mmCIF file of C-alpha atoms in Angstrom:
data_model
loop_
_atom_site.group_PDB
_atom_site.id
_atom_site.type_symbol
_atom_site.label_atom_id
_atom_site.label_comp_id
_atom_site.label_asym_id
_atom_site.label_seq_id
_atom_site.Cartn_x
_atom_site.Cartn_y
_atom_site.Cartn_z
ATOM 1 C CA MET A 1 138.850 116.821 144.799
ATOM 2 C CA ILE A 2 135.275 118.065 144.563
ATOM 3 C CA GLY A 3 135.155 118.440 140.787
ATOM 4 C CA ARG A 4 132.729 120.198 138.498
ATOM 5 C CA SER A 5 129.463 119.353 140.242
ATOM 6 C CA ALA A 6 128.510 118.547 143.828
ATOM 7 C CA LEU A 7 124.962 117.351 144.473
ATOM 8 C CA PHE A 8 123.309 117.751 147.871
ATOM 9 C CA ILE A 9 121.403 114.622 148.956
ATOM 10 C CA PRO A 10 119.099 114.843 152.007
ATOM 11 C CA ALA A 11 120.454 112.267 154.467
ATOM 12 C CA SER A 12 116.921 111.707 155.741
ATOM 13 C CA SER A 13 115.550 110.388 152.447
ATOM 14 C CA PRO A 14 116.069 106.678 151.662
ATOM 15 C CA SER A 15 114.728 107.104 148.117
ATOM 16 C CA MET A 16 117.213 109.906 147.316
ATOM 17 C CA ILE A 17 120.083 108.008 148.934
ATOM 18 C CA ASN A 18 119.204 104.881 146.935
ATOM 19 C CA ALA A 19 119.015 106.860 143.695
ATOM 20 C CA SER A 20 122.221 108.800 144.329
ATOM 21 C CA ILE A 21 124.404 106.014 142.988
ATOM 22 C CA ALA A 22 123.014 106.666 139.513
ATOM 23 C CA PHE A 23 123.581 110.437 139.538
ATOM 24 C CA ARG A 24 126.499 111.720 137.485
ATOM 25 C CA ALA A 25 127.662 114.386 139.907
ATOM 26 C CA ASP A 26 131.413 114.405 140.491
ATOM 27 C CA THR A 27 130.745 114.638 144.229
ATOM 28 C CA LEU A 28 127.779 113.717 146.423
ATOM 29 C CA ILE A 29 127.228 115.757 149.587
ATOM 30 C CA PHE A 30 124.993 113.960 152.066
ATOM 31 C CA ASP A 31 123.287 116.679 154.030
ATOM 32 C CA LEU A 32 122.724 116.327 157.767
ATOM 33 C CA GLU A 33 122.104 120.049 158.196
ATOM 34 C CA ASP A 34 119.374 122.049 156.447
ATOM 35 C CA ALA A 35 117.712 119.076 154.764
ATOM 36 C CA VAL A 36 117.064 117.344 158.089
ATOM 37 C CA SER A 37 114.617 118.660 160.693
ATOM 38 C CA ILE A 38 115.817 119.024 164.288
ATOM 39 C CA GLY A 39 113.820 116.020 165.499
ATOM 40 C CA GLU A 40 115.165 113.716 162.785
ATOM 41 C CA LYS A 41 118.929 114.260 163.139
ATOM 42 C CA ASP A 42 119.394 110.914 164.936
ATOM 43 C CA ALA A 43 117.405 109.034 162.293
ATOM 44 C CA ALA A 44 119.348 110.657 159.441
ATOM 45 C CA ARG A 45 122.665 109.675 161.006
ATOM 46 C CA ASP A 46 121.504 106.048 161.423
ATOM 47 C CA LEU A 47 120.324 105.979 157.824
ATOM 48 C CA LEU A 48 123.542 107.451 156.460
ATOM 49 C CA ASP A 49 125.631 105.138 158.596
ATOM 50 C CA GLY A 50 123.953 102.144 156.979
ATOM 51 C CA ALA A 51 123.915 103.593 153.472
ATOM 52 C CA LEU A 52 127.490 104.772 153.142
ATOM 53 C CA GLY A 53 128.892 101.285 153.559
ATOM 54 C CA GLN A 54 126.974 100.267 150.453
ATOM 55 C CA ILE A 55 127.629 103.160 148.079
ATOM 56 C CA GLU A 56 130.573 102.542 145.823
ATOM 57 C CA LYS A 57 131.455 105.971 144.604
ATOM 58 C CA LYS A 58 134.629 107.967 144.921
ATOM 59 C CA ASN A 59 133.699 111.406 146.151
ATOM 60 C CA LEU A 60 131.350 111.188 149.097
ATOM 61 C CA PHE A 61 131.150 114.191 151.395
ATOM 62 C CA ILE A 62 129.000 114.847 154.458
ATOM 63 C CA ARG A 63 127.638 118.257 155.387
ATOM 64 C CA ILE A 64 127.587 118.253 159.161
ATOM 65 C CA ASN A 65 125.618 120.585 161.425
ATOM 66 C CA PRO A 66 127.245 123.864 162.459
ATOM 67 C CA LEU A 67 129.544 123.929 165.476
ATOM 68 C CA SER A 68 127.069 126.266 167.169
ATOM 69 C CA SER A 69 124.536 123.376 167.245
ATOM 70 C CA ALA A 70 124.216 120.388 169.578
ATOM 71 C CA PHE A 71 124.606 117.881 166.730
ATOM 72 C CA TRP A 72 128.027 118.361 165.200
ATOM 73 C CA ARG A 73 130.017 115.992 167.459
ATOM 74 C CA ALA A 74 127.746 113.046 166.631
ATOM 75 C CA ASP A 75 127.963 114.034 162.946
ATOM 76 C CA ILE A 76 131.769 113.971 163.102
ATOM 77 C CA GLU A 77 131.734 110.554 164.796
ATOM 78 C CA LEU A 78 129.629 109.252 161.921
ATOM 79 C CA PHE A 79 131.910 110.922 159.396
ATOM 80 C CA LEU A 80 135.018 109.285 160.866
ATOM 81 C CA LYS A 81 133.322 105.888 160.896
ATOM 82 C CA SER A 82 132.015 106.249 157.356
ATOM 83 C CA GLY A 83 135.191 106.450 155.315
ATOM 84 C CA SER A 84 133.832 109.444 153.379
ATOM 85 C CA GLN A 85 136.353 111.629 151.615
ATOM 86 C CA GLY A 86 135.297 115.010 152.854
ATOM 87 C CA ILE A 87 133.384 117.106 155.272
ATOM 88 C CA VAL A 88 131.435 120.247 154.435
ATOM 89 C CA LEU A 89 131.414 122.689 157.308
ATOM 90 C CA PRO A 90 128.480 125.148 157.352
ATOM 91 C CA LYS A 91 128.785 128.806 158.367
ATOM 92 C CA ALA A 92 132.508 128.215 158.711
ATOM 93 C CA THR A 93 134.773 130.409 160.786
ATOM 94 C CA PRO A 94 138.562 130.007 161.144
ATOM 95 C CA GLY A 95 137.989 128.628 164.662
ATOM 96 C CA ASP A 96 135.482 126.022 163.405
ATOM 97 C CA VAL A 97 137.798 124.827 160.662
ATOM 98 C CA LYS A 98 140.649 124.510 163.133
ATOM 99 C CA SER A 99 138.568 122.587 165.699
ATOM 100 C CA VAL A 100 137.167 120.138 163.149
ATOM 101 C CA SER A 101 140.556 119.637 161.477
ATOM 102 C CA GLU A 102 142.172 118.833 164.845
ATOM 103 C CA ILE A 103 139.623 116.090 165.462
ATOM 104 C CA ILE A 104 139.557 114.489 162.046
ATOM 105 C CA LYS A 105 143.286 114.536 161.336
ATOM 106 C CA GLN A 106 143.641 111.832 164.011
ATOM 107 C CA SER A 107 141.956 109.398 161.650
ATOM 108 C CA ASN A 108 145.185 109.120 159.606
ATOM 109 C CA ARG A 109 143.438 109.074 156.246
ATOM 110 C CA GLU A 110 143.278 111.615 153.488
ATOM 111 C CA ILE A 111 140.341 113.893 154.271
ATOM 112 C CA SER A 112 139.165 117.126 152.682
ATOM 113 C CA VAL A 113 137.576 119.896 154.665
ATOM 114 C CA VAL A 114 135.371 122.202 152.619
ATOM 115 C CA PRO A 115 134.258 125.289 154.528
ATOM 116 C CA LEU A 116 130.879 126.581 153.437
ATOM 117 C CA ILE A 117 131.111 130.353 153.239
ATOM 118 C CA GLU A 118 127.668 131.783 153.868
ATOM 119 C CA THR A 119 128.054 134.893 155.987
ATOM 120 C CA ALA A 120 129.430 138.373 155.322
ATOM 121 C CA ARG A 121 132.058 137.686 157.969
ATOM 122 C CA GLY A 122 133.017 134.388 156.351
ATOM 123 C CA VAL A 123 133.676 136.208 153.081
ATOM 124 C CA GLU A 124 135.873 138.758 154.839
ATOM 125 C CA GLU A 125 137.753 136.044 156.754
ATOM 126 C CA ILE A 126 138.263 133.784 153.764
ATOM 127 C CA THR A 127 142.057 133.876 153.753
ATOM 128 C CA ASP A 128 142.176 132.937 157.457
ATOM 129 C CA ILE A 129 139.648 130.168 156.871
ATOM 130 C CA ILE A 130 141.715 128.705 154.036
ATOM 131 C CA GLN A 131 145.032 129.064 155.802
ATOM 132 C CA CYS A 132 144.072 127.698 159.200
ATOM 133 C CA SER A 133 144.163 124.034 158.137
ATOM 134 C CA PRO A 134 146.075 122.083 155.485
ATOM 135 C CA LEU A 135 142.982 119.866 155.147
ATOM 136 C CA VAL A 136 141.060 122.670 153.409
ATOM 137 C CA SER A 137 141.013 121.548 149.777
ATOM 138 C CA GLY A 138 138.217 123.757 148.551
ATOM 139 C CA ILE A 139 135.562 126.269 149.536
ATOM 140 C CA LEU A 140 131.864 126.318 148.794
ATOM 141 C CA PHE A 141 129.803 129.477 148.541
ATOM 142 C CA GLY A 142 126.296 129.529 150.048
ATOM 143 C CA ALA A 143 124.475 132.563 148.691
ATOM 144 C CA GLU A 144 121.110 132.146 150.410
ATOM 145 C CA ASP A 145 122.424 132.480 153.961
ATOM 146 C CA TYR A 146 125.011 135.023 152.791
ATOM 147 C CA CYS A 147 122.216 137.306 151.545
ATOM 148 C CA LEU A 148 120.404 136.805 154.817
ATOM 149 C CA SER A 149 123.485 137.937 156.725
ATOM 150 C CA MET A 150 123.785 140.952 154.419
ATOM 151 C CA GLY A 151 120.094 141.829 154.750
ATOM 152 C CA VAL A 152 119.718 141.885 150.969
ATOM 153 C CA LYS A 153 117.289 140.219 148.606
ATOM 154 C CA ARG A 154 118.573 137.274 146.581
ATOM 155 C CA THR A 155 117.892 137.779 142.869
ATOM 156 C CA LYS A 156 118.242 135.590 139.794
ATOM 157 C CA GLU A 157 120.761 138.000 138.264
ATOM 158 C CA GLY A 158 122.941 137.827 141.377
ATOM 159 C CA ARG A 159 124.341 141.365 141.462
ATOM 160 C CA GLU A 160 124.087 141.238 145.257
ATOM 161 C CA ILE A 161 126.589 138.344 145.408
ATOM 162 C CA ALA A 162 129.069 139.658 142.832
ATOM 163 C CA TYR A 163 131.581 140.883 145.406
ATOM 164 C CA ALA A 164 131.459 137.694 147.495
ATOM 165 C CA ARG A 165 131.844 135.492 144.424
ATOM 166 C CA ALA A 166 134.826 137.428 143.101
ATOM 167 C CA ARG A 167 136.494 137.524 146.503
ATOM 168 C CA LEU A 168 136.051 133.803 147.135
ATOM 169 C CA ALA A 169 137.193 132.747 143.664
ATOM 170 C CA ASN A 170 140.234 134.974 143.957
ATOM 171 C CA ALA A 171 141.149 133.608 147.389
ATOM 172 C CA ALA A 172 140.784 130.009 146.209
ATOM 173 C CA HIS A 173 143.142 130.645 143.290
ATOM 174 C CA ALA A 174 145.581 132.499 145.524
ATOM 175 C CA TYR A 175 145.942 129.405 147.708
ATOM 176 C CA GLY A 176 145.587 126.769 144.983
ATOM 177 C CA ILE A 177 142.319 125.199 146.133
ATOM 178 C CA GLU A 178 138.957 124.559 144.466
ATOM 179 C CA ALA A 179 136.100 127.073 144.543
ATOM 180 C CA MET A 180 132.551 125.749 144.261
ATOM 181 C CA ASP A 181 129.793 128.183 143.431
ATOM 182 C CA THR A 182 126.461 128.423 145.222
ATOM 183 C CA PRO A 183 123.537 126.292 143.982
ATOM 184 C CA PHE A 184 121.027 127.769 141.540
ATOM 185 C CA THR A 185 117.815 127.265 143.462
ATOM 186 C CA ASN A 186 115.225 127.048 140.653
ATOM 187 C CA ALA A 187 115.564 123.439 139.516
ATOM 188 C CA ASP A 188 113.102 123.993 136.641
ATOM 189 C CA ASP A 189 115.065 126.829 135.015
ATOM 190 C CA ALA A 190 117.797 125.158 132.943
ATOM 191 C CA GLU A 191 118.534 128.324 130.958
ATOM 192 C CA GLY A 192 118.936 130.376 134.131
ATOM 193 C CA LEU A 193 121.201 127.690 135.582
ATOM 194 C CA ASN A 194 123.339 127.682 132.466
ATOM 195 C CA LYS A 195 123.785 131.486 132.558
ATOM 196 C CA ASP A 196 124.592 131.394 136.257
ATOM 197 C CA ALA A 197 127.134 128.589 135.804
ATOM 198 C CA VAL A 198 128.819 130.356 132.865
ATOM 199 C CA LEU A 199 129.097 133.511 134.974
ATOM 200 C CA ALA A 200 130.597 131.571 137.895
ATOM 201 C CA LYS A 201 133.130 129.904 135.607
ATOM 202 C CA SER A 202 134.120 133.268 134.137
ATOM 203 C CA LEU A 203 134.803 134.526 137.675
ATOM 204 C CA GLY A 204 137.159 131.638 138.378
ATOM 205 C CA PHE A 205 134.974 129.025 140.089
ATOM 206 C CA SER A 206 135.983 125.441 139.360
ATOM 207 C CA GLY A 207 132.517 123.971 139.837
ATOM 208 C CA LYS A 208 129.024 124.500 141.163
ATOM 209 C CA ALA A 209 126.822 122.865 143.751
ATOM 210 C CA ALA A 210 123.466 121.366 142.734
ATOM 211 C CA ILE A 211 120.263 120.787 144.662
ATOM 212 C CA ASN A 212 118.538 118.649 142.046
ATOM 213 C CA PRO A 213 119.884 115.797 139.867
ATOM 214 C CA ARG A 214 118.436 117.549 136.798
ATOM 215 C CA GLN A 215 121.066 120.285 137.232
ATOM 216 C CA ILE A 216 124.098 118.006 136.999
ATOM 217 C CA ASP A 217 124.473 117.710 133.217
ATOM 218 C CA VAL A 218 124.304 121.486 132.677
ATOM 219 C CA ILE A 219 126.886 122.090 135.402
ATOM 220 C CA ASN A 220 129.244 119.341 134.231
ATOM 221 C CA LYS A 221 129.080 120.639 130.669
ATOM 222 C CA THR A 222 129.797 124.232 131.690
ATOM 223 C CA PHE A 223 132.745 123.377 133.902
ATOM 224 C CA SER A 224 134.277 120.786 131.577
ATOM 225 C CA VAL A 225 137.292 121.710 129.520
ATOM 226 C CA GLU A 226 136.221 122.669 125.999
ATOM 227 C CA ALA A 227 137.651 120.554 123.168
ATOM 228 C CA ALA A 228 139.303 123.545 121.471
ATOM 229 C CA GLU A 229 140.826 124.681 124.786
ATOM 230 C CA LEU A 230 142.186 121.193 125.396
ATOM 231 C CA GLU A 231 143.637 120.910 121.905
ATOM 232 C CA GLN A 232 145.385 124.270 122.295
ATOM 233 C CA ALA A 233 146.753 123.237 125.718
ATOM 234 C CA LEU A 234 148.174 120.030 124.230
ATOM 235 C CA ARG A 235 149.775 122.024 121.371
ATOM 236 C CA ILE A 236 151.359 124.401 123.897
ATOM 237 C CA ILE A 237 152.843 121.547 125.914
ATOM 238 C CA ARG A 238 154.160 119.791 122.781
ATOM 239 C CA ALA A 239 155.708 123.053 121.537
ATOM 240 C CA MET A 240 157.171 123.740 124.966
ATOM 241 C CA GLU A 241 158.812 120.308 125.068
ATOM 242 C CA GLU A 242 160.367 120.994 121.654
ATOM 243 C CA ALA A 243 161.569 124.427 122.833
ATOM 244 C CA GLU A 244 163.103 122.939 125.965
ATOM 245 C CA LYS A 245 165.033 120.434 123.862
ATOM 246 C CA SER A 246 166.579 123.298 121.947
ATOM 247 C CA GLY A 247 167.279 125.247 125.156
ATOM 248 C CA LYS A 248 164.644 128.009 124.759
ATOM 249 C CA GLY A 249 162.826 129.324 127.854
ATOM 250 C CA VAL A 250 160.368 131.455 125.913
ATOM 251 C CA PHE A 251 158.986 130.613 122.486
ATOM 252 C CA SER A 252 156.063 131.530 120.286
ATOM 253 C CA LEU A 253 153.140 129.552 118.962
ATOM 254 C CA ASP A 254 150.744 131.029 116.401
ATOM 255 C CA ARG A 255 152.643 134.333 116.851
ATOM 256 C CA GLN A 256 151.818 134.392 120.577
ATOM 257 C CA MET A 257 154.619 134.358 123.115
ATOM 258 C CA ILE A 258 154.419 131.320 125.389
ATOM 259 C CA ASP A 259 156.053 131.651 128.771
ATOM 260 C CA ALA A 260 155.902 129.783 132.083
ATOM 261 C CA PRO A 261 152.450 131.020 133.291
ATOM 262 C CA ILE A 262 150.795 130.086 129.986
ATOM 263 C CA ALA A 263 152.436 126.657 130.039
ATOM 264 C CA GLN A 264 151.370 126.197 133.642
ATOM 265 C CA ARG A 265 147.759 127.039 132.782
ATOM 266 C CA ALA A 266 147.891 124.533 129.915
ATOM 267 C CA ARG A 267 149.167 121.817 132.275
ATOM 268 C CA LYS A 268 146.396 122.564 134.790
ATOM 269 C CA LEU A 269 143.789 122.374 132.080
ATOM 270 C CA ILE A 270 145.101 119.036 130.793
ATOM 271 C CA LYS A 271 145.182 117.638 134.328
ATOM 272 C CA ARG A 272 141.589 118.702 134.894
ATOM 273 C CA ALA A 273 140.499 117.096 131.624
ATOM 274 C CA GLN A 274 142.273 113.856 132.595
ATOM 275 C CA ILE A 275 140.644 113.747 136.035
ATOM 276 C CA TRP A 276 137.099 114.202 134.762
ATOM 277 C CA GLY A 277 137.489 111.784 131.874
ATOM 278 C CA GLU A 278 137.490 114.312 129.065
ATOM 279 C CA MET A 279 140.583 112.851 127.405
ATOM 280 C CA SER A 280 141.979 109.366 127.044
ATOM 281 C CA CYS A 281 145.681 110.013 127.678
ATOM 282 C CA MET B 1 118.510 98.195 176.686
ATOM 283 C CA LYS B 2 114.790 98.045 177.446
ATOM 284 C CA ILE B 3 111.864 99.714 175.742
ATOM 285 C CA MET B 4 110.458 102.190 178.243
ATOM 286 C CA LYS B 5 108.045 104.256 176.167
ATOM 287 C CA GLU B 6 106.250 104.498 172.843
ATOM 288 C CA ALA B 7 108.327 105.812 169.943
ATOM 289 C CA MET B 8 108.282 106.038 166.156
ATOM 290 C CA ALA B 9 110.849 106.309 163.372
ATOM 291 C CA GLY B 10 110.785 106.415 159.582
ATOM 292 C CA SER B 11 108.006 107.324 157.181
ATOM 293 C CA LEU B 12 105.439 105.867 154.814
ATOM 294 C CA GLU B 13 107.246 107.227 151.765
ATOM 295 C CA SER B 14 108.405 104.888 149.039
ATOM 296 C CA SER B 15 111.660 103.010 149.882
ATOM 297 C CA ASP B 16 111.153 103.707 153.587
ATOM 298 C CA CYS B 17 109.335 102.079 156.491
ATOM 299 C CA LEU B 18 107.523 103.410 159.527
ATOM 300 C CA ILE B 19 108.232 101.595 162.782
ATOM 301 C CA MET B 20 106.347 102.060 166.029
ATOM 302 C CA VAL B 21 107.514 100.534 169.282
ATOM 303 C CA LYS B 22 105.942 100.290 172.750
ATOM 304 C CA PRO B 23 106.797 98.464 175.965
ATOM 305 C CA SER B 24 105.767 94.791 176.188
ATOM 306 C CA GLU B 25 106.693 91.836 178.403
ATOM 307 C CA LYS B 26 107.880 89.790 175.429
ATOM 308 C CA LEU B 27 109.340 90.560 172.019
ATOM 309 C CA GLU B 28 106.620 90.856 169.386
ATOM 310 C CA ILE B 29 107.173 91.962 165.803
ATOM 311 C CA GLU B 30 104.269 92.694 163.473
ATOM 312 C CA ILE B 31 105.144 93.381 159.854
ATOM 313 C CA GLU B 32 103.025 94.810 157.024
ATOM 314 C CA SER B 33 104.937 95.089 153.781
ATOM 315 C CA ILE B 34 104.200 95.797 150.134
ATOM 316 C CA VAL B 35 106.723 93.058 149.384
ATOM 317 C CA GLN B 36 105.630 90.670 152.146
ATOM 318 C CA LYS B 37 105.259 87.609 149.913
ATOM 319 C CA ARG B 38 108.670 87.922 148.336
ATOM 320 C CA TYR B 39 110.828 89.414 151.085
ATOM 321 C CA GLY B 40 108.847 88.874 154.306
ATOM 322 C CA LYS B 41 111.384 86.417 155.734
ATOM 323 C CA GLN B 42 114.386 88.641 154.965
ATOM 324 C CA ILE B 43 112.644 91.667 156.478
ATOM 325 C CA ARG B 44 111.918 89.806 159.701
ATOM 326 C CA ALA B 45 115.463 88.421 159.804
ATOM 327 C CA ALA B 46 116.989 91.901 159.389
ATOM 328 C CA ILE B 47 114.808 93.296 162.180
ATOM 329 C CA GLU B 48 115.492 90.418 164.564
ATOM 330 C CA GLU B 49 119.215 90.540 163.869
ATOM 331 C CA THR B 50 119.380 94.273 164.567
ATOM 332 C CA LEU B 51 117.409 93.914 167.814
ATOM 333 C CA ASP B 52 119.668 91.057 168.865
ATOM 334 C CA GLU B 53 122.762 93.213 168.219
ATOM 335 C CA MET B 54 121.210 95.937 170.372
ATOM 336 C CA GLY B 55 120.387 93.478 173.183
ATOM 337 C CA ILE B 56 116.622 93.952 172.950
ATOM 338 C CA THR B 57 114.567 91.020 174.271
ATOM 339 C CA SER B 58 111.184 92.663 174.801
ATOM 340 C CA GLY B 59 108.937 95.271 173.201
ATOM 341 C CA TYR B 60 106.137 95.405 170.659
ATOM 342 C CA TYR B 61 107.301 96.502 167.192
ATOM 343 C CA LYS B 62 104.913 97.377 164.399
ATOM 344 C CA VAL B 63 106.611 97.743 161.020
ATOM 345 C CA GLN B 64 104.869 99.274 157.988
ATOM 346 C CA ASP B 65 107.232 98.698 155.097
ATOM 347 C CA LYS B 66 107.057 100.585 151.816
ATOM 348 C CA GLY B 67 109.911 98.820 150.090
ATOM 349 C CA ALA B 68 112.806 99.742 152.380
ATOM 350 C CA ILE B 69 116.020 97.940 151.605
ATOM 351 C CA ASP B 70 118.142 96.217 154.222
ATOM 352 C CA TYR B 71 120.231 99.183 155.445
ATOM 353 C CA CYS B 72 117.130 101.362 155.795
ATOM 354 C CA LEU B 73 115.186 98.747 157.794
ATOM 355 C CA ARG B 74 118.130 98.269 160.139
ATOM 356 C CA ALA B 75 118.622 102.023 160.547
ATOM 357 C CA ARG B 76 114.951 102.591 161.368
ATOM 358 C CA VAL B 77 115.006 99.750 163.930
ATOM 359 C CA GLN B 78 118.074 101.290 165.584
ATOM 360 C CA THR B 79 116.521 104.760 165.720
ATOM 361 C CA VAL B 80 113.128 103.671 167.047
ATOM 362 C CA THR B 81 114.732 101.399 169.631
ATOM 363 C CA ARG B 82 116.998 104.136 170.964
ATOM 364 C CA ARG B 83 114.072 106.544 171.071
ATOM 365 C CA GLY B 84 111.964 103.968 172.927
ATOM 366 C CA CYS B 85 114.712 103.349 175.447
ATOM 367 C CA GLU B 86 115.296 106.998 176.296
ATOM 368 C CA GLU B 87 114.066 108.164 179.674
ATOM 369 C CA GLN B 88 110.793 110.054 179.585
#
């Protein structure tokens, strides 16, 4: 599970790797791709190989280089050796996801594949990308490269990515996986980040990627379950249990009819709150 | 493995180290560290151990350490050694 926040850490930076243990992101994504120059890919892999054995944290992912590059096989070898939980696959296509899944499923451990959707074609092929491997547990949207592939200017308001966001969030929900929103690239604009995260949540994203540790608290707060929402979900489940005892399939609470979909949403919300430590039960 | 050419790995940023290697008849390791007094012995031990694991018995290594911890030192030694062993 990726969670509410996923922070990219350059795999070439010892100081960032050392500090990462203290960051409160639900997931850390060690980046072997964009954050590492072509001539330093070997050094970054050596560094990450040494570091990952020493980091005691649950959700460690590695962003490998794209399958169109010369580096991805060595990245996968490192990934398999590392014991990390997941792999982030840039500029993912259905074929890429299939190829990588075939290789890593031989490791016989529970691994998540998170395709990074960052092209117009990737957005259009999202259902194939999700369906082509059972290892796909979530998708991550990359708006910068997506805009490049669309030939449009990236703006703070994000009108140019509205379609892609809605499509990806919808697809993720349709197949019961997580949808992570694109990073907000101005690390000094907390208000802008907050607005962007609220918008992403309203569209159905379950979390958001971060490029700076300063962004984590805002993202975690936005994507956490609100106290009032949680209380209402608990009331629904308690009322549903009472109704079931008396043999009712549908019942009302506060004059609102409660049926299976509403109960299911309440259960999901409670589960999410339990996972991210927002409730004690 | 044998060092065949000059190579470098790492950086002079905080928590990192810059290592330069060049061919030499014997194994020589020169270390400059901001924590030399306190951790000099451990730094040398980590470097020697890594070179031993890689089967390196010759080469001149110059290490400029800016507070790299064990895994980083070892990683930089591995990278610079492989780069130095590659054919020109």
